[in-house]
Short mmCIF file of C-alpha atoms in Angstrom, two decimals:
data_model
loop_
_atom_site.label_atom_id
_atom_site.label_comp_id
_atom_site.label_asym_id
_atom_site.label_seq_id
_atom_site.Cartn_x
_atom_site.Cartn_y
_atom_site.Cartn_z
CA UNK A 23 -8.20 -114.93 87.16
CA UNK A 24 -5.01 -113.03 86.31
CA UNK A 25 -6.34 -112.48 82.78
CA UNK A 26 -9.58 -110.98 84.18
CA UNK A 27 -7.64 -108.62 86.47
CA UNK A 28 -5.47 -107.51 83.53
CA UNK A 29 -8.45 -106.75 81.29
CA UNK A 30 -10.24 -104.88 84.12
CA UNK A 31 -7.11 -102.78 84.63
CA UNK A 32 -7.02 -101.90 80.94
CA UNK A 33 -10.64 -100.79 81.05
CA UNK A 34 -9.86 -98.51 84.01
CA UNK A 35 -6.82 -97.05 82.30
CA UNK A 36 -8.48 -96.44 78.95
CA UNK A 37 -11.65 -95.27 80.66
CA UNK A 38 -9.68 -92.73 82.61
CA UNK A 39 -7.87 -91.60 79.46
CA UNK A 40 -11.15 -91.23 77.63
CA UNK A 41 -12.72 -89.26 80.48
CA UNK A 42 -9.77 -86.86 80.48
CA UNK A 43 -9.56 -86.58 76.68
CA UNK A 44 -11.63 -83.37 76.29
CA UNK A 45 -9.87 -81.58 79.12
CA UNK A 46 -6.42 -82.65 77.92
CA UNK A 47 -7.09 -81.60 74.34
CA UNK A 48 -8.87 -78.26 75.04
CA UNK A 49 -7.02 -75.09 74.04
CA UNK A 50 -6.59 -73.23 77.36
CA UNK A 51 -6.65 -69.87 75.53
CA UNK A 52 -9.95 -70.46 73.74
CA UNK A 53 -13.25 -69.38 75.35
CA UNK A 54 -15.44 -72.45 75.68
CA UNK A 55 -19.18 -72.52 75.15
CA UNK A 56 -19.57 -73.35 78.83
CA UNK A 57 -17.53 -70.29 79.84
CA UNK A 58 -19.58 -68.12 77.55
CA UNK A 59 -22.79 -69.35 79.14
CA UNK A 60 -21.48 -68.97 82.69
CA UNK A 61 -20.59 -65.29 82.15
CA UNK A 62 -23.66 -64.57 79.97
CA UNK A 63 -21.29 -63.65 77.13
CA UNK A 64 -23.26 -65.81 74.73
CA UNK A 65 -26.13 -63.35 75.30
CA UNK A 66 -24.65 -60.07 76.45
CA UNK A 67 -22.36 -59.50 73.49
CA UNK A 68 -25.41 -58.73 71.32
CA UNK A 69 -26.62 -55.73 73.30
CA UNK A 70 -23.90 -53.07 72.88
CA UNK A 71 -23.94 -53.70 69.12
CA UNK A 72 -27.72 -53.30 68.95
CA UNK A 73 -27.80 -50.15 71.07
CA UNK A 74 -25.00 -48.52 69.11
CA UNK A 75 -27.19 -48.65 65.98
CA UNK A 76 -30.25 -46.84 67.38
CA UNK A 77 -28.86 -43.57 66.04
CA UNK A 78 -27.78 -43.54 62.43
CA UNK A 79 -25.48 -41.42 60.32
CA UNK A 80 -25.68 -38.41 58.04
CA UNK A 81 -28.15 -40.01 55.63
CA UNK A 82 -30.27 -41.60 58.37
CA UNK A 83 -30.67 -38.48 60.49
CA UNK A 84 -28.80 -35.30 59.63
CA UNK A 85 -30.36 -35.04 56.17
CA UNK A 86 -33.78 -36.24 57.29
CA UNK A 87 -35.34 -35.84 60.75
CA UNK A 88 -32.67 -33.45 62.07
CA UNK A 89 -33.35 -31.18 59.12
CA UNK A 90 -37.15 -31.63 59.30
CA UNK A 91 -37.16 -30.77 63.00
CA UNK A 92 -35.00 -27.73 62.10
CA UNK A 93 -32.34 -28.10 64.79
CA UNK A 94 -29.43 -28.22 62.35
CA UNK A 95 -29.14 -27.29 58.67
CA UNK A 96 -26.67 -27.96 55.88
CA UNK A 97 -24.49 -25.42 54.07
CA UNK A 98 -23.96 -27.93 51.26
CA UNK A 99 -26.04 -27.80 48.04
CA UNK A 100 -26.12 -31.59 47.63
CA UNK A 101 -27.24 -32.75 44.17
CA UNK A 102 -27.60 -29.19 43.00
CA UNK A 103 -29.81 -28.31 45.94
CA UNK A 104 -32.44 -30.96 45.11
CA UNK A 105 -32.27 -33.48 47.96
CA UNK A 106 -33.93 -34.65 51.18
CA UNK A 107 -33.62 -31.22 52.81
CA UNK A 108 -35.57 -29.57 49.99
CA UNK A 109 -38.20 -32.33 49.90
CA UNK A 110 -36.88 -34.48 47.07
CA UNK A 111 -35.94 -37.90 48.45
CA UNK A 112 -32.39 -38.81 47.55
CA UNK A 113 -31.37 -40.92 50.57
CA UNK A 114 -33.50 -43.24 52.68
CA UNK A 115 -31.36 -45.63 54.73
CA UNK A 116 -32.62 -45.82 58.31
CA UNK A 117 -34.93 -48.78 57.64
CA UNK A 118 -32.03 -50.96 56.48
CA UNK A 119 -29.84 -49.99 59.41
CA UNK A 120 -32.43 -50.91 62.02
CA UNK A 121 -33.56 -54.18 60.49
CA UNK A 122 -30.01 -55.40 59.84
CA UNK A 123 -28.43 -54.23 63.08
CA UNK A 124 -31.25 -54.32 65.63
CA UNK A 125 -34.17 -56.49 64.55
CA UNK A 126 -32.05 -59.35 63.17
CA UNK A 127 -29.73 -59.73 66.18
CA UNK A 128 -32.64 -59.15 68.57
CA UNK A 129 -34.46 -62.12 67.05
CA UNK A 130 -31.33 -64.24 67.40
CA UNK A 131 -30.57 -63.36 71.01
CA UNK A 132 -34.22 -63.68 72.05
CA UNK A 133 -34.15 -67.25 70.71
CA UNK A 134 -30.99 -68.08 72.64
CA UNK A 135 -32.25 -66.45 75.83
CA UNK A 136 -35.66 -68.12 75.68
CA UNK A 137 -34.05 -71.52 75.19
CA UNK A 138 -31.83 -70.94 78.23
CA UNK A 139 -34.59 -69.47 80.39
CA UNK A 140 -32.96 -66.04 80.69
CA UNK A 141 -36.13 -63.98 80.98
CA UNK A 142 -34.48 -60.64 81.76
CA UNK A 143 -32.28 -60.86 78.67
CA UNK A 144 -35.39 -61.64 76.61
CA UNK A 145 -37.17 -58.59 78.03
CA UNK A 146 -34.14 -56.37 77.47
CA UNK A 147 -33.88 -57.36 73.81
CA UNK A 148 -37.60 -56.85 73.30
CA UNK A 149 -37.36 -53.36 74.82
CA UNK A 150 -34.51 -52.42 72.47
CA UNK A 151 -36.56 -53.78 69.59
CA UNK A 152 -39.51 -51.55 70.54
CA UNK A 153 -37.21 -48.53 70.82
CA UNK A 154 -35.86 -49.18 67.34
CA UNK A 155 -39.18 -49.77 65.62
CA UNK A 156 -40.89 -46.91 67.46
CA UNK A 157 -38.40 -44.67 65.68
CA UNK A 158 -38.61 -46.33 62.27
CA UNK A 159 -42.40 -46.03 62.27
CA UNK A 160 -42.01 -42.26 62.67
CA UNK A 161 -40.33 -42.32 59.28
CA UNK A 162 -42.61 -44.55 57.28
CA UNK A 163 -45.75 -45.49 59.20
CA UNK A 164 -46.52 -49.23 58.83
CA UNK A 165 -43.50 -51.44 59.55
CA UNK A 166 -42.72 -55.14 59.84
CA UNK A 167 -42.89 -56.02 63.54
CA UNK A 168 -45.27 -58.81 64.54
CA UNK A 169 -44.52 -60.66 61.27
CA UNK A 170 -40.77 -60.11 61.43
CA UNK A 171 -38.80 -63.27 60.69
CA UNK A 172 -41.43 -64.81 58.43
CA UNK A 173 -40.34 -65.87 54.95
CA UNK A 174 -41.63 -64.87 51.54
CA UNK A 175 -43.69 -61.75 51.09
CA UNK A 176 -43.93 -60.46 54.64
CA UNK A 177 -46.84 -58.27 55.68
CA UNK A 178 -46.44 -54.99 57.51
CA UNK A 179 -48.34 -54.02 60.66
CA UNK A 180 -50.72 -51.12 60.41
CA UNK A 181 -49.79 -48.36 62.85
CA UNK A 182 -52.81 -49.18 64.99
CA UNK A 183 -51.74 -52.84 65.22
CA UNK A 184 -48.14 -51.81 65.81
CA UNK A 185 -48.82 -49.53 68.77
CA UNK A 186 -51.10 -52.08 70.41
CA UNK A 187 -48.32 -54.66 69.97
CA UNK A 188 -45.83 -52.23 71.55
CA UNK A 189 -48.09 -51.78 74.58
CA UNK A 190 -48.68 -55.53 74.94
CA UNK A 191 -44.94 -56.20 74.77
CA UNK A 192 -44.26 -53.43 77.29
CA UNK A 193 -46.67 -55.13 79.69
CA UNK A 194 -44.59 -58.30 79.46
CA UNK A 195 -41.25 -56.47 79.67
CA UNK A 196 -42.17 -54.38 82.70
CA UNK A 197 -43.63 -57.46 84.37
CA UNK A 198 -40.35 -59.35 83.94
CA UNK A 199 -38.27 -56.41 85.14
CA UNK A 200 -40.52 -55.85 88.17
CA UNK A 201 -40.11 -59.48 89.19
CA UNK A 202 -36.31 -59.41 88.83
CA UNK A 203 -35.20 -56.10 90.29
CA UNK A 204 -32.06 -57.59 91.88
CA UNK A 205 -30.90 -59.43 88.76
CA UNK A 206 -27.20 -58.81 88.01
CA UNK A 207 -26.76 -60.67 84.72
CA UNK A 208 -26.83 -57.47 82.64
CA UNK A 209 -24.00 -55.77 84.53
CA UNK A 210 -21.10 -56.51 82.19
CA UNK A 211 -22.94 -55.50 79.02
CA UNK A 212 -24.91 -52.42 79.96
CA UNK A 213 -23.06 -49.15 79.37
CA UNK A 214 -26.28 -47.17 79.90
CA UNK A 215 -27.43 -48.20 83.37
CA UNK A 216 -24.68 -50.51 84.62
CA UNK A 217 -27.05 -53.46 84.66
CA UNK A 218 -29.70 -51.80 86.85
CA UNK A 219 -33.01 -53.51 86.13
CA UNK A 220 -35.02 -50.84 88.03
CA UNK A 221 -33.48 -48.17 85.77
CA UNK A 222 -34.49 -50.09 82.65
CA UNK A 223 -37.99 -50.49 84.08
CA UNK A 224 -38.25 -46.70 84.54
CA UNK A 225 -37.20 -46.22 80.94
CA UNK A 226 -39.79 -48.76 79.79
CA UNK A 227 -42.52 -46.86 81.68
CA UNK A 228 -41.30 -43.56 80.25
CA UNK A 229 -41.28 -45.01 76.75
CA UNK A 230 -44.88 -46.13 77.25
CA UNK A 231 -45.82 -42.54 78.16
CA UNK A 232 -44.05 -41.23 75.04
CA UNK A 233 -45.86 -43.70 72.79
CA UNK A 234 -49.18 -43.02 74.47
CA UNK A 235 -48.90 -39.27 73.86
CA UNK A 236 -48.32 -39.85 70.16
CA UNK A 237 -51.83 -41.28 69.97
CA UNK A 238 -53.54 -38.53 71.98
CA UNK A 239 -55.45 -37.20 68.96
CA UNK A 240 -56.07 -40.30 66.87
CA UNK A 241 -57.14 -42.61 69.73
CA UNK A 242 -57.66 -40.52 72.89
CA UNK A 243 -59.05 -43.43 74.91
CA UNK A 244 -56.09 -45.74 74.21
CA UNK A 245 -53.63 -42.90 74.75
CA UNK A 246 -55.17 -42.01 78.09
CA UNK A 247 -55.28 -45.62 79.31
CA UNK A 248 -51.65 -46.27 78.40
CA UNK A 249 -50.42 -42.92 79.67
CA UNK A 250 -52.17 -43.44 82.99
CA UNK A 251 -50.72 -46.95 83.22
CA UNK A 252 -47.22 -45.52 82.77
CA UNK A 253 -47.72 -42.88 85.45
CA UNK A 254 -49.31 -45.33 87.89
CA UNK A 255 -46.64 -48.01 87.75
CA UNK A 256 -44.89 -48.22 91.15
CA UNK A 257 -41.46 -48.45 89.51
CA UNK A 258 -41.88 -44.85 88.37
CA UNK A 259 -40.64 -42.74 85.46
CA UNK A 260 -37.40 -40.98 84.54
CA UNK A 261 -37.63 -37.79 86.61
CA UNK A 262 -34.02 -36.85 87.37
CA UNK A 263 -31.07 -36.41 85.05
CA UNK A 264 -29.32 -39.20 86.91
CA UNK A 265 -32.01 -41.53 85.57
CA UNK A 266 -31.75 -40.44 81.93
CA UNK A 267 -31.43 -43.14 79.30
CA UNK A 268 -28.27 -42.49 77.32
CA UNK A 269 -26.56 -44.72 74.79
CA UNK A 270 -22.79 -45.00 75.00
CA UNK A 271 -20.87 -43.90 71.92
CA UNK A 272 -18.45 -46.78 72.65
CA UNK A 273 -15.45 -44.56 71.93
CA UNK A 274 -16.73 -43.29 68.59
CA UNK A 275 -17.05 -39.55 67.94
CA UNK A 276 -20.52 -38.05 68.32
CA UNK A 277 -21.71 -38.34 64.73
CA UNK A 278 -23.02 -34.81 64.07
CA UNK A 279 -19.57 -33.58 65.18
CA UNK A 280 -17.98 -35.62 62.41
CA UNK A 281 -20.51 -34.22 59.92
CA UNK A 282 -19.78 -30.71 61.21
CA UNK A 283 -16.06 -30.59 61.95
CA UNK A 284 -14.66 -33.15 59.50
CA UNK A 285 -17.06 -32.87 56.56
CA UNK A 286 -18.42 -29.35 57.00
CA UNK A 287 -21.93 -30.49 56.09
CA UNK A 288 -23.97 -29.24 59.05
CA UNK A 289 -24.34 -26.07 61.07
CA UNK A 290 -26.76 -24.39 63.48
CA UNK A 291 -30.20 -23.85 61.96
CA UNK A 292 -31.75 -20.44 61.41
CA UNK A 293 -34.73 -21.60 63.47
CA UNK A 294 -32.47 -22.31 66.46
CA UNK A 295 -30.97 -18.86 66.00
CA UNK A 296 -34.40 -17.26 65.89
CA UNK A 297 -35.82 -19.06 68.93
CA UNK A 298 -32.78 -19.25 71.23
CA UNK A 299 -31.67 -15.67 70.67
CA UNK A 300 -35.19 -14.29 70.79
CA UNK A 301 -35.91 -16.05 74.08
CA UNK A 302 -32.46 -15.07 75.41
CA UNK A 303 -31.85 -18.74 76.09
CA UNK A 304 -28.58 -19.42 77.99
CA UNK A 305 -28.44 -22.96 76.57
CA UNK A 306 -27.31 -21.50 73.24
CA UNK A 307 -23.67 -21.45 74.34
CA UNK A 308 -23.92 -25.11 75.36
CA UNK A 309 -25.44 -26.11 72.03
CA UNK A 310 -23.40 -24.04 69.57
CA UNK A 311 -20.16 -22.12 69.08
CA UNK A 312 -20.18 -18.38 68.31
CA UNK A 313 -19.05 -17.12 64.92
CA UNK A 314 -15.61 -15.59 64.49
CA UNK A 315 -16.80 -13.13 61.83
CA UNK A 316 -18.98 -10.55 63.57
CA UNK A 317 -20.26 -9.23 60.25
CA UNK A 318 -22.50 -12.31 60.14
CA UNK A 319 -24.40 -11.16 63.23
CA UNK A 320 -24.72 -7.43 62.61
CA UNK A 321 -28.42 -7.64 63.51
CA UNK A 322 -27.69 -9.08 66.99
CA UNK A 323 -23.99 -8.58 67.89
CA UNK A 324 -24.62 -9.34 71.58
CA UNK A 325 -25.61 -12.86 70.56
CA UNK A 326 -22.86 -13.93 68.09
CA UNK A 327 -24.56 -17.03 66.66
CA UNK A 328 -25.67 -17.54 63.09
CA UNK A 329 -27.70 -20.38 61.56
CA UNK A 330 -28.71 -21.58 58.10
CA UNK A 331 -32.33 -21.76 57.00
CA UNK A 332 -33.56 -25.30 56.44
CA UNK A 333 -34.17 -25.92 52.75
CA UNK A 334 -32.17 -22.78 51.93
CA UNK A 335 -31.25 -21.67 48.46
CA UNK A 336 -27.53 -22.48 48.41
CA UNK A 337 -24.91 -21.73 45.77
CA UNK A 338 -21.57 -22.77 47.24
CA UNK A 339 -20.75 -24.72 50.39
CA UNK A 340 -18.02 -22.29 51.43
CA UNK A 341 -20.51 -19.43 51.70
CA UNK A 342 -21.81 -20.55 55.08
CA UNK A 343 -19.01 -22.60 56.62
CA UNK A 344 -18.38 -19.65 58.94
CA UNK A 345 -21.83 -19.99 60.50
CA UNK A 346 -22.13 -21.51 64.00
CA UNK A 347 -20.78 -25.01 64.52
CA UNK A 348 -22.24 -27.30 67.12
CA UNK A 349 -20.36 -26.81 70.38
CA UNK A 350 -16.69 -27.84 70.11
CA UNK A 351 -17.03 -30.23 73.06
CA UNK A 352 -19.02 -32.57 70.82
CA UNK A 353 -15.90 -33.04 68.71
CA UNK A 354 -13.97 -34.65 71.58
CA UNK A 355 -14.82 -38.34 72.21
CA UNK A 356 -13.32 -38.00 75.68
CA UNK A 357 -15.82 -35.27 76.63
CA UNK A 358 -18.96 -36.48 74.89
CA UNK A 359 -19.19 -40.22 75.50
CA UNK A 360 -22.93 -40.81 75.25
CA UNK A 361 -26.07 -39.66 73.48
CA UNK A 362 -29.43 -39.14 75.16
CA UNK A 363 -32.45 -41.16 74.11
CA UNK A 364 -34.88 -40.13 76.83
CA UNK A 365 -34.32 -37.60 79.57
CA UNK A 366 -36.16 -36.15 82.52
CA UNK A 367 -37.05 -32.96 80.66
CA UNK A 368 -39.00 -34.92 78.04
CA UNK A 369 -40.88 -36.85 80.72
CA UNK A 370 -41.89 -33.63 82.47
CA UNK A 371 -43.11 -32.11 79.20
CA UNK A 372 -45.11 -35.28 78.54
CA UNK A 373 -46.63 -35.00 82.01
CA UNK A 374 -47.42 -31.33 81.38
CA UNK A 375 -49.34 -32.27 78.24
CA UNK A 376 -50.99 -35.16 80.10
CA UNK A 377 -52.12 -32.66 82.73
CA UNK A 378 -53.73 -30.47 80.06
CA UNK A 379 -55.54 -33.59 78.86
CA UNK A 380 -56.54 -34.40 82.48
CA UNK A 381 -54.97 -37.86 82.57
CA UNK A 382 -55.04 -39.47 86.00
CA UNK A 383 -51.61 -39.42 87.58
CA UNK A 384 -50.58 -36.13 86.00
CA UNK A 385 -52.11 -33.97 88.70
CA UNK A 386 -54.72 -32.55 86.35
CA UNK A 387 -54.77 -29.20 84.53
CA UNK A 388 -53.62 -27.24 87.58
CA UNK A 389 -50.34 -29.23 87.60
CA UNK A 390 -49.38 -28.41 84.00
CA UNK A 391 -47.33 -25.37 85.00
CA UNK A 392 -45.31 -27.30 87.58
CA UNK A 393 -44.45 -30.03 85.06
CA UNK A 394 -43.65 -27.47 82.35
CA UNK A 395 -41.27 -25.55 84.58
CA UNK A 396 -39.72 -28.78 85.91
CA UNK A 397 -39.00 -29.77 82.31
CA UNK A 398 -37.24 -26.48 81.59
CA UNK A 399 -35.27 -26.74 84.82
CA UNK A 400 -34.22 -30.31 84.06
CA UNK A 401 -32.96 -29.26 80.63
CA UNK A 402 -30.96 -26.32 82.03
CA UNK A 403 -29.45 -28.63 84.63
CA UNK A 404 -28.58 -31.26 82.04
CA UNK A 405 -26.69 -28.74 79.90
CA UNK A 406 -25.11 -26.87 82.81
CA UNK A 407 -26.82 -23.58 81.92
CA UNK A 408 -27.61 -20.87 84.45
CA UNK A 409 -30.35 -18.26 84.68
CA UNK A 410 -33.35 -20.57 84.62
CA UNK A 411 -35.43 -18.49 87.04
CA UNK A 412 -35.18 -15.33 84.93
CA UNK A 413 -35.85 -17.37 81.80
CA UNK A 414 -39.05 -18.88 83.19
CA UNK A 415 -40.25 -15.46 84.36
CA UNK A 416 -39.75 -13.76 80.97
CA UNK A 417 -43.18 -12.87 79.59
CA UNK A 418 -42.07 -10.44 76.86
CA UNK A 419 -39.19 -11.91 74.80
CA UNK A 420 -40.09 -13.59 71.50
CA UNK A 421 -38.15 -15.33 68.73
CA UNK A 422 -36.59 -12.96 66.19
CA UNK A 423 -36.87 -12.62 62.43
CA UNK A 424 -34.06 -14.16 60.40
CA UNK A 425 -31.81 -12.58 57.80
CA UNK A 426 -29.30 -14.55 55.73
CA UNK A 427 -26.19 -12.38 55.43
CA UNK A 428 -24.88 -14.43 52.50
CA UNK A 429 -27.92 -13.98 50.24
CA UNK A 430 -29.67 -11.02 48.72
CA UNK A 431 -32.87 -10.18 50.56
CA UNK A 432 -35.42 -11.72 50.77
CA UNK A 433 -33.72 -15.01 49.75
CA UNK A 434 -33.71 -17.40 52.74
CA UNK A 435 -35.05 -14.74 55.14
CA UNK A 436 -38.15 -15.38 57.24
CA UNK A 437 -40.45 -13.60 59.66
CA UNK A 438 -40.94 -15.32 63.01
CA UNK A 439 -44.46 -16.68 63.59
CA UNK A 440 -44.15 -17.51 67.31
CA UNK A 441 -45.97 -15.01 69.52
CA UNK A 442 -45.96 -17.01 72.76
CA UNK A 443 -43.37 -16.05 75.42
CA UNK A 444 -41.72 -18.49 77.83
CA UNK A 445 -43.49 -17.49 81.06
CA UNK A 446 -46.51 -19.60 81.95
CA UNK A 447 -49.92 -17.93 81.84
CA UNK A 448 -52.47 -19.87 83.85
CA UNK A 449 -55.30 -17.81 82.34
CA UNK A 450 -54.40 -18.83 78.78
CA UNK A 451 -56.34 -21.49 76.88
CA UNK A 452 -55.04 -25.03 76.45
CA UNK A 453 -53.84 -24.38 72.90
CA UNK A 454 -51.59 -21.55 74.08
CA UNK A 455 -50.31 -23.69 76.95
CA UNK A 456 -49.63 -26.62 74.62
CA UNK A 457 -47.64 -24.36 72.31
CA UNK A 458 -45.43 -23.34 75.26
CA UNK A 459 -44.92 -26.97 76.28
CA UNK A 460 -44.05 -28.24 72.81
CA UNK A 461 -41.81 -25.27 71.99
CA UNK A 462 -39.76 -25.84 75.14
CA UNK A 463 -39.75 -29.57 74.48
CA UNK A 464 -38.39 -28.80 71.00
CA UNK A 465 -35.52 -26.77 72.46
CA UNK A 466 -34.72 -29.45 75.04
CA UNK A 467 -34.78 -32.27 72.46
CA UNK A 468 -31.53 -31.03 70.90
CA UNK A 469 -29.44 -34.07 69.81
CA UNK A 470 -32.56 -36.30 69.82
CA UNK A 471 -34.61 -34.68 67.08
CA UNK A 472 -36.82 -37.61 66.13
CA UNK A 473 -39.39 -36.68 68.76
CA UNK A 474 -39.35 -33.02 67.72
CA UNK A 475 -40.23 -33.91 64.14
CA UNK A 476 -43.04 -36.11 65.45
CA UNK A 477 -44.41 -33.37 67.73
CA UNK A 478 -44.36 -30.80 64.94
CA UNK A 479 -46.42 -33.09 62.71
CA UNK A 480 -48.76 -34.08 65.55
CA UNK A 481 -49.44 -30.66 67.09
CA UNK A 482 -48.22 -28.05 64.61
CA UNK A 483 -45.76 -26.71 67.22
CA UNK A 484 -43.36 -25.06 67.30
CA UNK A 485 -44.45 -22.75 64.47
CA UNK A 486 -41.48 -23.46 62.20
CA UNK A 487 -40.75 -21.50 59.03
CA UNK A 488 -41.35 -23.50 55.84
CA UNK A 489 -38.36 -24.60 53.75
CA UNK A 490 -37.29 -21.87 51.36
CA UNK A 491 -36.74 -24.26 48.44
CA UNK A 492 -39.49 -26.84 48.01
CA UNK A 493 -38.29 -29.22 45.29
CA UNK A 494 -40.99 -31.85 45.83
CA UNK A 495 -42.62 -33.25 42.70
CA UNK A 496 -44.67 -36.21 41.52
CA UNK A 497 -41.71 -38.61 41.89
CA UNK A 498 -42.12 -38.79 45.67
CA UNK A 499 -45.19 -36.65 46.21
CA UNK A 500 -45.82 -32.93 46.29
CA UNK A 501 -45.70 -30.95 49.54
CA UNK A 502 -47.91 -27.83 49.22
CA UNK A 503 -46.03 -24.58 49.67
CA UNK A 504 -45.87 -23.73 53.37
CA UNK A 505 -46.55 -27.30 54.51
CA UNK A 506 -44.04 -29.83 55.85
CA UNK A 507 -42.79 -33.24 54.80
CA UNK A 508 -44.92 -35.82 56.64
CA UNK A 509 -43.07 -39.11 56.15
CA UNK A 510 -40.38 -40.96 54.21
CA UNK A 511 -41.38 -43.42 51.47
CA UNK A 512 -41.02 -47.17 51.82
CA UNK A 513 -37.50 -48.18 50.84
CA UNK A 514 -36.61 -49.41 47.37
CA UNK A 515 -35.26 -52.74 48.67
CA UNK A 516 -38.73 -53.51 50.00
CA UNK A 517 -40.46 -52.23 46.88
CA UNK A 518 -38.38 -54.64 44.80
CA UNK A 519 -38.08 -57.61 47.17
CA UNK A 520 -41.43 -57.50 48.97
CA UNK A 521 -43.78 -55.85 46.49
CA UNK A 522 -46.91 -57.49 47.90
CA UNK A 523 -45.94 -56.44 51.41
CA UNK A 524 -45.41 -52.83 50.32
CA UNK A 525 -48.73 -52.82 48.48
CA UNK A 526 -50.44 -54.06 51.64
CA UNK A 527 -48.56 -51.50 53.74
CA UNK A 528 -49.64 -48.71 51.42
CA UNK A 529 -53.26 -49.76 51.85
CA UNK A 530 -52.77 -49.69 55.62
CA UNK A 531 -51.12 -46.28 55.34
CA UNK A 532 -54.42 -44.87 54.15
CA UNK A 533 -52.93 -42.84 51.34
CA UNK A 534 -50.30 -43.02 48.61
CA UNK A 535 -46.72 -43.98 49.43
CA UNK A 536 -45.68 -40.34 49.23
CA UNK A 537 -43.97 -37.79 51.45
CA UNK A 538 -47.12 -35.76 52.00
CA UNK A 539 -49.29 -38.61 53.33
CA UNK A 540 -50.04 -38.17 57.01
CA UNK A 541 -49.26 -40.98 59.42
CA UNK A 542 -52.02 -42.46 61.58
CA UNK A 543 -51.46 -40.19 64.59
CA UNK A 544 -50.90 -37.07 62.42
CA UNK A 545 -54.60 -36.32 62.08
CA UNK A 546 -54.43 -32.68 61.07
CA UNK A 547 -57.33 -32.06 63.45
CA UNK A 548 -57.54 -29.83 66.52
CA UNK A 549 -55.29 -30.58 69.49
CA UNK A 550 -58.19 -30.47 71.96
#
């Protein structure tokens, strides 16, 4: 009996020691898997890293879509003046950035979140994935989306398939958000909206409206259905600047400021000079710094801003370093801590165009003026500019002609082609009204030029001057004189590592893998 009691006591002792072994031997300073799961850190840590990569660097943006939209221009004659900005493709890196830093981690976190039943985190990652790919497709057309993560030679989605997949995924995302409006799990990881699910739902609706409008010419029925769905959703759209979707810079300097102030490779564009000065636009002082050398602005000394023509003939970088920088505030990470992705002004301009197209929910054609003027007002408010009433009432001012003070005439000079003033004219035809809407949208899209490049290809507005130097050739495709670059080629890594996929993508593109091939929604046809 004593022996039995002794053995039973040993079992209790060793059992207790074994039960306490993990706790006793756990490093108290190490975050456990359980702690990570309890605080959502095993999921949330992915999101700031993904969002921070939506905007790229000099190669990804400043020397591609920023130049093609003609908001900023370079004083630097890279590669002897034969480069992206003069229509010879030298750099093409955005694809790699987005697949490595957004699509790959999104796939990983979606898997973790689905396994744990965290539906809102799944929806959030899928929304970020759509945002990323909806930008990449503006570069190249067909992309890898529905087949992403497959092995071997992976097929691309045609643009038609891609946009339908976006809309299907948005249905799911908005459904999840709508059912979880009080969810707080995102709070510690969301520098954009502080974890507010309703705010993310408004962005998702607004993104649907943006994507729908892209298709307004190529598939009017689909565009109308999706645009009306966005406007009808009870969650609503982004319609105040307090609801804007901005991405935190996470303490890093606003990248064009680094390109401008540290590297000296970007300045105000001549097109911005022409349009902002001609329209007497007060936002100019919020966007750019005046020149210190007044001899550069002898043709308009009351407006001391000078820009560089996109695709200019350049000899030496130093020639134009004295032209207008972007506003100095952008160079201070303490002042500029975020970058806009979608703002109220864009949503109002989308609704103005929807009204012209008589989409239900827009108020119809008679509401176009109200949306147009609300968009201008929202932009002035966002930038802290005054004088919006006088600006909207101006029915005489027009953009000005441009003269390059550092070149012999007529090198780099251009004659303005815009003959449409700011003030709304209800008696004008829809084409004239659309030009007003898109021109003001172009001005307001400053710092988010991807959509401006898309609109210019889709509608032909604003009427931008052609590049002065067109160095395109048979290597990447020839852009006819006076026309614009329509897309970026598929990247070399894909050409070499997924040749069959690129061949299939080129077939889906509907034309050669060249810079002059129009994307699906860029029909070249009439706007109405």
